[in-house]
Short mmCIF file of C-alpha atoms and ligand atoms in Angstrom, two decimals:
data_model
loop_
_atom_site.label_atom_id
_atom_site.label_comp_id
_atom_site.label_asym_id
_atom_site.label_seq_id
_atom_site.Cartn_x
_atom_site.Cartn_y
_atom_site.Cartn_z
CA UNK A 4 39.26 -71.02 -7.91
CA UNK A 5 42.72 -70.01 -6.76
CA UNK A 6 43.15 -66.87 -4.80
CA UNK A 7 44.82 -65.24 -7.80
CA UNK A 8 41.77 -65.97 -9.95
CA UNK A 9 39.63 -64.57 -7.23
CA UNK A 10 41.65 -61.37 -7.20
CA UNK A 11 41.42 -60.98 -10.97
CA UNK A 12 37.67 -61.58 -10.91
CA UNK A 13 37.33 -59.01 -8.17
CA UNK A 14 39.31 -56.53 -10.26
CA UNK A 15 36.99 -56.98 -13.23
CA UNK A 16 33.93 -56.61 -11.03
CA UNK A 17 35.25 -53.51 -9.24
CA UNK A 18 36.31 -51.80 -12.47
CA UNK A 19 32.85 -52.36 -13.83
CA UNK A 20 31.25 -50.95 -10.68
CA UNK A 21 33.48 -47.85 -10.81
CA UNK A 22 32.74 -47.38 -14.47
CA UNK A 23 28.99 -47.59 -14.06
CA UNK A 24 28.80 -45.24 -11.04
CA UNK A 25 26.60 -42.40 -12.30
CA UNK A 26 27.76 -39.78 -9.85
CA UNK A 27 30.24 -39.15 -7.06
CA UNK A 28 27.95 -40.62 -4.40
CA UNK A 29 27.57 -43.92 -6.27
CA UNK A 30 31.31 -44.01 -6.87
CA UNK A 31 31.92 -43.61 -3.15
CA UNK A 32 29.61 -46.55 -2.44
CA UNK A 33 31.60 -48.66 -4.93
CA UNK A 34 34.90 -47.61 -3.36
CA UNK A 35 33.70 -48.65 0.09
CA UNK A 36 32.40 -51.98 -1.29
CA UNK A 37 35.78 -52.96 -2.75
CA UNK A 38 38.51 -50.89 -1.12
CA UNK A 39 36.89 -49.94 2.22
CA UNK A 40 37.85 -51.50 5.55
CA UNK A 41 35.21 -54.17 5.10
CA UNK A 42 35.51 -54.21 1.31
CA UNK A 43 35.91 -57.35 -0.83
CA UNK A 44 39.55 -56.69 -1.79
CA UNK A 45 40.49 -55.95 1.81
CA UNK A 46 38.91 -59.23 2.87
CA UNK A 47 40.98 -61.18 0.34
CA UNK A 48 44.17 -59.44 1.41
CA UNK A 49 43.47 -60.28 5.05
CA UNK A 50 43.46 -63.93 4.08
CA UNK A 51 47.09 -63.70 2.78
CA UNK A 52 48.49 -64.59 6.19
CA UNK A 53 47.10 -68.09 6.00
CA UNK A 54 48.79 -68.85 2.62
CA UNK A 55 51.67 -71.29 2.24
CA UNK A 56 54.97 -69.32 2.23
CA UNK A 57 55.75 -70.29 -1.41
CA UNK A 58 52.42 -68.88 -2.62
CA UNK A 59 52.85 -65.52 -0.92
CA UNK A 60 55.17 -63.66 -3.35
CA UNK A 61 52.94 -64.38 -6.36
CA UNK A 62 49.68 -63.55 -4.58
CA UNK A 63 51.23 -60.47 -2.97
CA UNK A 64 52.35 -59.19 -6.34
CA UNK A 65 48.95 -59.73 -7.97
CA UNK A 66 47.09 -58.16 -5.11
CA UNK A 67 49.30 -55.07 -5.27
CA UNK A 68 48.61 -54.87 -9.01
CA UNK A 69 44.88 -55.20 -8.42
CA UNK A 70 44.85 -52.57 -5.69
CA UNK A 71 46.94 -50.24 -7.86
CA UNK A 72 44.65 -50.74 -10.85
CA UNK A 73 41.53 -50.14 -8.76
CA UNK A 74 42.91 -47.01 -7.12
CA UNK A 75 43.94 -45.62 -10.48
CA UNK A 76 40.53 -46.42 -11.99
CA UNK A 77 38.81 -44.89 -9.00
CA UNK A 78 40.80 -41.66 -9.27
CA UNK A 79 40.16 -41.45 -13.01
CA UNK A 80 36.42 -42.03 -12.59
CA UNK A 81 36.30 -39.48 -9.81
CA UNK A 82 37.86 -36.89 -12.09
CA UNK A 83 35.46 -37.74 -14.84
CA UNK A 84 32.40 -37.52 -12.59
CA UNK A 85 33.36 -34.25 -10.93
CA UNK A 86 33.89 -32.82 -14.38
CA UNK A 87 30.35 -33.91 -15.24
CA UNK A 88 29.04 -32.44 -11.98
CA UNK A 89 30.71 -29.15 -12.73
CA UNK A 90 29.41 -29.06 -16.29
CA UNK A 91 25.91 -29.82 -14.97
CA UNK A 92 26.19 -26.95 -12.52
CA UNK A 93 27.41 -24.60 -15.20
CA UNK A 94 24.44 -25.55 -17.38
CA UNK A 95 21.93 -25.14 -14.54
CA UNK A 96 23.31 -21.85 -13.33
CA UNK A 97 23.95 -20.33 -16.72
CA UNK A 98 22.91 -16.71 -16.98
CA UNK A 99 22.06 -15.14 -20.28
CA UNK A 100 23.71 -11.78 -19.83
CA UNK A 101 22.13 -10.53 -23.04
CA UNK A 102 18.55 -10.71 -21.60
CA UNK A 103 17.04 -7.32 -20.74
CA UNK A 104 16.94 -6.65 -16.97
CA UNK A 105 13.73 -7.02 -14.99
CA UNK A 106 12.70 -3.60 -13.71
CA UNK A 107 12.21 -3.26 -9.95
CA UNK A 108 9.86 -0.52 -8.81
CA UNK A 109 10.51 0.87 -5.39
CA UNK A 110 7.34 1.21 -3.28
CA UNK A 111 5.90 4.67 -2.80
CA UNK A 112 2.91 6.47 -1.37
CA UNK A 113 -0.39 6.31 -3.23
CA UNK A 114 -1.14 9.48 -5.20
CA UNK A 115 -4.03 10.35 -2.87
CA UNK A 116 -1.76 10.03 0.17
CA UNK A 117 0.77 12.26 -1.57
CA UNK A 118 -1.87 14.91 -2.31
CA UNK A 119 -3.22 14.76 1.26
CA UNK A 120 0.35 15.18 2.56
CA UNK A 121 0.84 18.16 0.29
CA UNK A 122 -2.36 19.85 1.48
CA UNK A 123 -1.55 19.05 5.11
CA UNK A 124 1.86 20.72 4.70
CA UNK A 125 0.24 23.93 3.41
CA UNK A 126 -1.95 24.21 6.50
CA UNK A 127 0.73 23.10 8.96
CA UNK A 128 2.65 26.04 7.52
CA UNK A 129 -0.21 28.31 8.61
CA UNK A 130 -0.09 26.93 12.17
CA UNK A 131 -3.01 24.45 11.95
CA UNK A 132 -2.96 21.23 13.95
CA UNK A 133 -4.12 17.84 12.62
CA UNK A 134 -7.30 16.42 14.17
CA UNK A 135 -8.94 13.02 13.73
CA UNK A 136 -12.29 11.41 14.37
CA UNK A 137 -13.82 7.94 13.98
CA UNK A 138 -15.01 6.63 10.61
CA UNK A 139 -17.85 4.77 12.36
CA UNK A 140 -19.58 7.83 13.71
CA UNK A 141 -22.68 8.68 15.70
CA UNK A 142 -25.60 10.29 13.90
CA UNK A 143 -25.30 13.08 16.47
CA UNK A 144 -21.85 14.16 15.24
CA UNK A 145 -22.39 13.46 11.56
CA UNK A 146 -25.77 15.22 11.29
CA UNK A 147 -27.54 16.56 14.37
CA UNK A 148 -24.82 18.75 15.87
CA UNK A 149 -24.02 19.95 12.35
CA UNK A 150 -27.49 21.47 12.24
CA UNK A 151 -29.10 18.90 9.92
CA UNK A 152 -32.85 18.75 10.59
CA UNK A 153 -34.30 15.23 11.16
CA UNK A 154 -35.78 15.15 7.66
CA UNK A 155 -32.58 16.20 5.87
CA UNK A 156 -32.17 14.08 2.69
CA UNK A 157 -28.52 13.19 3.43
CA UNK A 158 -29.83 11.18 6.41
CA UNK A 159 -31.72 8.81 4.13
CA UNK A 160 -30.54 5.20 4.16
CA UNK A 161 -30.22 5.53 0.40
CA UNK A 162 -27.38 8.05 0.90
CA UNK A 163 -25.75 6.93 4.14
CA UNK A 164 -24.41 3.56 5.31
CA UNK A 165 -26.00 2.81 8.69
CA UNK A 166 -24.17 0.31 10.90
CA UNK A 167 -26.64 0.27 13.75
CA UNK A 168 -30.11 1.70 14.01
CA UNK A 169 -30.25 1.98 17.81
CA UNK A 170 -33.34 4.11 17.85
CA UNK A 171 -35.15 1.32 15.98
CA UNK A 172 -36.94 3.85 13.86
CA UNK A 173 -36.29 2.08 10.58
CA UNK A 174 -33.83 2.53 7.77
CA UNK A 175 -34.16 6.30 7.45
CA UNK A 176 -32.75 6.70 10.91
CA UNK A 177 -32.59 9.98 12.72
CA UNK A 178 -31.89 8.75 16.19
CA UNK A 179 -28.87 10.57 17.57
CA UNK A 180 -27.32 7.35 18.85
CA UNK A 181 -27.51 5.58 15.48
CA UNK A 182 -24.08 4.51 14.23
CA UNK A 183 -23.16 5.18 10.62
CA UNK A 184 -20.14 5.46 8.37
CA UNK A 185 -19.41 9.16 8.37
CA UNK A 186 -20.48 10.85 5.15
CA UNK A 187 -18.04 13.73 5.59
CA UNK A 188 -15.18 14.84 7.85
CA UNK A 189 -17.28 17.70 9.26
CA UNK A 190 -18.16 15.73 12.46
CA UNK A 191 -14.51 16.15 13.47
CA UNK A 192 -15.29 19.88 13.80
CA UNK A 193 -17.89 19.09 16.44
CA UNK A 194 -15.65 16.65 18.31
CA UNK A 195 -12.81 19.19 18.44
CA UNK A 196 -15.03 22.11 19.55
CA UNK A 197 -16.63 19.94 22.24
CA UNK A 198 -13.32 19.46 24.02
CA UNK A 199 -11.43 22.63 23.14
CA UNK A 200 -12.21 26.32 23.49
CA UNK A 201 -10.91 28.75 20.82
CA UNK A 202 -8.49 29.59 19.37
CA UNK A 203 -8.96 26.53 17.15
CA UNK A 204 -7.01 26.00 13.93
CA UNK A 205 -7.37 22.40 12.77
CA UNK A 206 -7.19 20.30 9.61
CA UNK A 207 -8.89 16.88 9.61
CA UNK A 208 -8.11 14.51 6.73
CA UNK A 209 -9.81 11.12 6.57
CA UNK A 210 -11.96 8.57 4.80
CA UNK A 211 -15.67 9.15 4.24
CA UNK A 212 -18.43 6.91 2.87
CA UNK A 213 -21.53 7.43 0.77
CA UNK A 214 -24.01 5.04 -0.82
CA UNK A 215 -22.93 5.98 -4.32
CA UNK A 216 -22.19 3.64 -7.19
CA UNK A 217 -18.64 4.20 -8.43
CA UNK A 218 -18.54 6.19 -11.66
CA UNK A 219 -16.08 8.70 -13.15
CA UNK A 220 -16.96 11.35 -10.55
CA UNK A 221 -18.18 9.29 -7.54
CA UNK A 222 -16.68 6.71 -5.21
CA UNK A 223 -18.52 5.02 -2.32
CA UNK A 224 -15.43 5.61 -0.20
CA UNK A 225 -13.22 8.64 -0.65
CA UNK A 226 -11.00 11.06 1.22
CA UNK A 227 -11.97 14.43 2.61
CA UNK A 228 -9.96 17.17 4.21
CA UNK A 229 -11.80 19.38 6.65
CA UNK A 230 -10.61 22.71 7.97
CA UNK A 231 -11.90 24.65 10.97
CA UNK A 232 -10.83 27.99 12.41
CA UNK A 233 -12.53 29.54 15.43
CA UNK A 234 -11.29 32.62 17.25
CA UNK A 235 -12.31 36.16 18.12
CA UNK A 236 -12.83 38.36 15.08
CA UNK A 237 -12.61 35.69 12.34
CA UNK A 238 -14.25 37.05 9.18
CA UNK A 239 -15.31 35.89 5.74
CA UNK A 240 -12.25 37.80 4.45
CA UNK A 241 -10.03 35.45 6.50
CA UNK A 242 -11.75 32.48 4.86
CA UNK A 243 -11.24 33.87 1.37
CA UNK A 244 -7.59 34.79 1.99
CA UNK A 245 -6.88 31.33 3.44
CA UNK A 246 -8.48 29.55 0.50
CA UNK A 247 -6.67 31.72 -2.05
CA UNK A 248 -3.38 30.85 -0.40
CA UNK A 249 -4.31 27.15 -0.40
CA UNK A 250 -5.34 27.15 -4.09
CA UNK A 251 -2.14 28.88 -5.24
CA UNK A 252 0.05 26.54 -3.20
CA UNK A 253 -1.62 23.44 -4.63
CA UNK A 254 -2.54 24.47 -8.18
CA UNK A 255 -0.01 27.21 -8.94
CA UNK A 256 0.28 31.00 -8.52
CA UNK A 257 -1.59 31.88 -11.70
CA UNK A 258 -4.88 30.29 -10.61
CA UNK A 259 -7.78 32.54 -9.54
CA UNK A 260 -10.41 31.78 -6.89
CA UNK A 261 -14.11 32.53 -6.99
CA UNK A 262 -16.63 32.11 -4.15
CA UNK A 263 -20.21 31.31 -5.12
CA UNK A 264 -23.12 31.54 -2.68
CA UNK A 265 -24.32 28.09 -1.63
CA UNK A 266 -26.03 26.31 1.25
CA UNK A 267 -24.66 23.95 3.89
CA UNK A 268 -26.62 23.28 7.10
CA UNK A 269 -23.60 23.95 9.32
CA UNK A 270 -22.33 27.20 7.79
CA UNK A 271 -24.02 30.59 7.28
CA UNK A 272 -23.26 32.14 4.91
CA UNK A 273 -21.91 29.25 2.81
CA UNK A 274 -19.89 29.35 -0.36
CA UNK A 275 -18.67 26.93 -2.95
CA UNK A 276 -15.16 27.66 -4.09
CA UNK A 277 -14.17 27.55 -7.75
CA UNK A 278 -10.70 27.63 -9.27
CA UNK A 279 -10.03 29.09 -12.71
CA UNK A 280 -9.73 26.27 -15.25
CA UNK A 281 -6.12 25.25 -15.90
CA UNK A 282 -6.89 24.12 -19.43
CA UNK A 283 -8.33 27.38 -20.80
CA UNK A 284 -7.27 29.87 -18.14
CA UNK A 285 -10.89 30.88 -17.57
CA UNK A 286 -12.24 31.49 -21.08
CA UNK A 287 -14.24 28.23 -21.10
CA UNK A 288 -13.41 24.89 -22.66
CA UNK A 289 -14.51 21.25 -22.62
CA UNK A 290 -12.65 20.56 -19.37
CA UNK A 291 -14.70 23.11 -17.44
CA UNK A 292 -17.91 22.59 -19.50
CA UNK A 293 -17.47 26.08 -20.93
CA UNK A 294 -17.62 27.67 -17.48
CA UNK A 295 -13.99 28.76 -17.12
CA UNK A 296 -14.24 27.67 -13.48
CA UNK A 297 -14.06 24.36 -11.65
CA UNK A 298 -15.56 23.71 -8.22
CA UNK A 299 -13.01 22.48 -5.66
CA UNK A 300 -14.53 22.76 -2.20
CA UNK A 301 -17.33 23.83 0.13
CA UNK A 302 -16.92 26.41 2.86
CA UNK A 303 -18.60 29.00 5.02
CA UNK A 304 -18.81 30.74 8.37
CA UNK A 305 -19.63 28.38 11.24
CA UNK A 306 -23.38 28.53 11.92
CA UNK A 307 -24.17 29.87 15.43
CA UNK A 308 -26.44 26.83 15.91
CA UNK A 309 -23.36 24.59 15.68
CA UNK A 310 -21.62 26.70 18.35
CA UNK A 311 -24.76 26.13 20.41
CA UNK A 312 -24.29 22.34 20.32
CA UNK A 313 -20.67 22.53 21.52
CA UNK A 314 -20.91 25.32 24.07
CA UNK A 315 -18.88 27.99 22.29
CA UNK A 316 -20.18 31.54 22.74
CA UNK A 317 -21.25 32.84 19.30
CA UNK A 318 -21.30 36.43 20.65
CA UNK A 319 -17.62 36.26 21.41
CA UNK A 320 -16.28 33.90 18.76
CA UNK A 321 -16.71 33.38 15.06
CA UNK A 322 -15.18 30.86 12.70
CA UNK A 323 -14.95 29.48 9.23
CA UNK A 324 -14.86 25.94 7.94
CA UNK A 325 -14.16 24.24 4.65
CA UNK A 326 -14.19 20.72 3.27
CA UNK A 327 -12.77 19.22 0.12
CA UNK A 328 -12.39 15.84 -1.58
CA UNK A 329 -8.77 14.79 -1.99
CA UNK A 330 -9.58 12.60 -5.02
CA UNK A 331 -11.19 15.56 -6.74
CA UNK A 332 -8.22 17.82 -6.00
CA UNK A 333 -5.84 15.15 -7.30
CA UNK A 334 -7.95 14.63 -10.44
CA UNK A 335 -7.94 18.37 -11.18
CA UNK A 336 -4.26 18.77 -10.44
CA UNK A 337 -3.18 15.88 -12.66
CA UNK A 338 -5.93 15.89 -15.29
CA UNK A 339 -7.30 12.45 -14.33
CA UNK A 340 -10.66 11.80 -16.00
CA UNK A 341 -12.03 9.00 -13.77
CA UNK A 342 -11.86 8.78 -9.96
CA UNK A 343 -12.07 4.98 -10.14
CA UNK A 344 -8.45 4.94 -11.31
CA UNK A 345 -7.45 5.82 -7.74
CA UNK A 346 -8.94 2.62 -6.32
CA UNK A 347 -8.51 0.11 -9.16
CA UNK A 348 -4.96 -0.67 -8.01
CA UNK A 349 -3.61 -0.72 -11.57
CA UNK A 350 0.13 -0.35 -11.07
CA UNK A 351 0.61 1.07 -14.57
CA UNK A 352 -1.50 4.06 -13.51
CA UNK A 353 -0.18 4.41 -9.97
CA UNK A 354 3.51 4.21 -10.89
CA UNK A 355 3.27 7.42 -12.86
CA UNK A 356 3.04 9.57 -9.74
N1 LIG B 426 -19.15 18.49 4.49
C1 LIG B 426 -19.38 19.04 3.15
C2 LIG B 426 -19.57 17.90 2.17
O1 LIG B 426 -19.20 16.81 2.46
C3 LIG B 426 -18.23 19.88 2.72
C4 LIG B 426 -18.12 21.13 3.51
C5 LIG B 426 -18.82 22.23 3.12
C6 LIG B 426 -17.38 21.17 4.65
C7 LIG B 426 -18.76 23.41 3.83
C8 LIG B 426 -17.30 22.35 5.40
C9 LIG B 426 -17.99 23.46 4.94
O2 LIG B 426 -16.58 22.44 6.50
O3 LIG B 426 -17.89 24.62 5.68
O4 LIG B 426 -20.07 18.11 1.10
#
């Protein structure tokens, strides 16, 4: 094979390689193989020096033609392939601007947190301070110092979650060092009074636990808000005025308040507080079971026995306390028929608030 034949064969081979390169990377490999420093064409051209002088013009001419043809083919194929690459990218990144947008919901506070915040603001406005206590509580604070006798039914293991029965007296524990999940926020009253002399004006929101099966009106874990006021000369009238203010702030100025005699171990006298039904305005309807009133919280004057446990002089001081369930307040305020909606985590429900 003469060197000219060799060059022509190389041209055919290279053109084919360029043509069959599927993408820019393959084309670059082909370029290096034929036109690169160590490429086949370059190798042939290097050999020109050893040709007889009369052969050189012919071979030089052909090799220039071959190089020109290959460079032109390379450039053309490069154009073609980058066009393909661009078209591919357009296809992959295509956006259908006629599709409806995907809604993004900004995060927000859970309805119960919002209601707690709202109630907290009302009492901060009256000069109360926020107080907290542990959710894993001692029997002493949850029951004993709140004047519950040892046989009180709320102490039963069927009603209360016990974490540790230190007294070893069985499931229906009454040992003061037993550890339980607090069943109400009232133990915070005791903890505050233990370390602070009056005047005391505190609000204690927090989680509480009861061995209830979840149903429309019960949750095994829910949120209570406790209030406690102790000072000289605090009367039942102060309690009523405070609760009326609270109810109007939360439920609206047209709502009326009614106090019904009740019993709690840690208050004497005790009262349950009703709010006039928002649905019927008090005449009685299905919402309020025909009563015209809906119960919203428990309250009363601090029992002198409780003062006895914390070392506050009941001759000098008096106080009132109240406790409410935030889920219940929220349900009444927004007409929600089932407390389980608050804990199901269904975003369609939660987003509405
Ligand atoms: N601790 C009571 C309960 O969980 C609610 C309550 C009633 C709290 C009367 C009080 C109160 O502070 O005075 O049912």
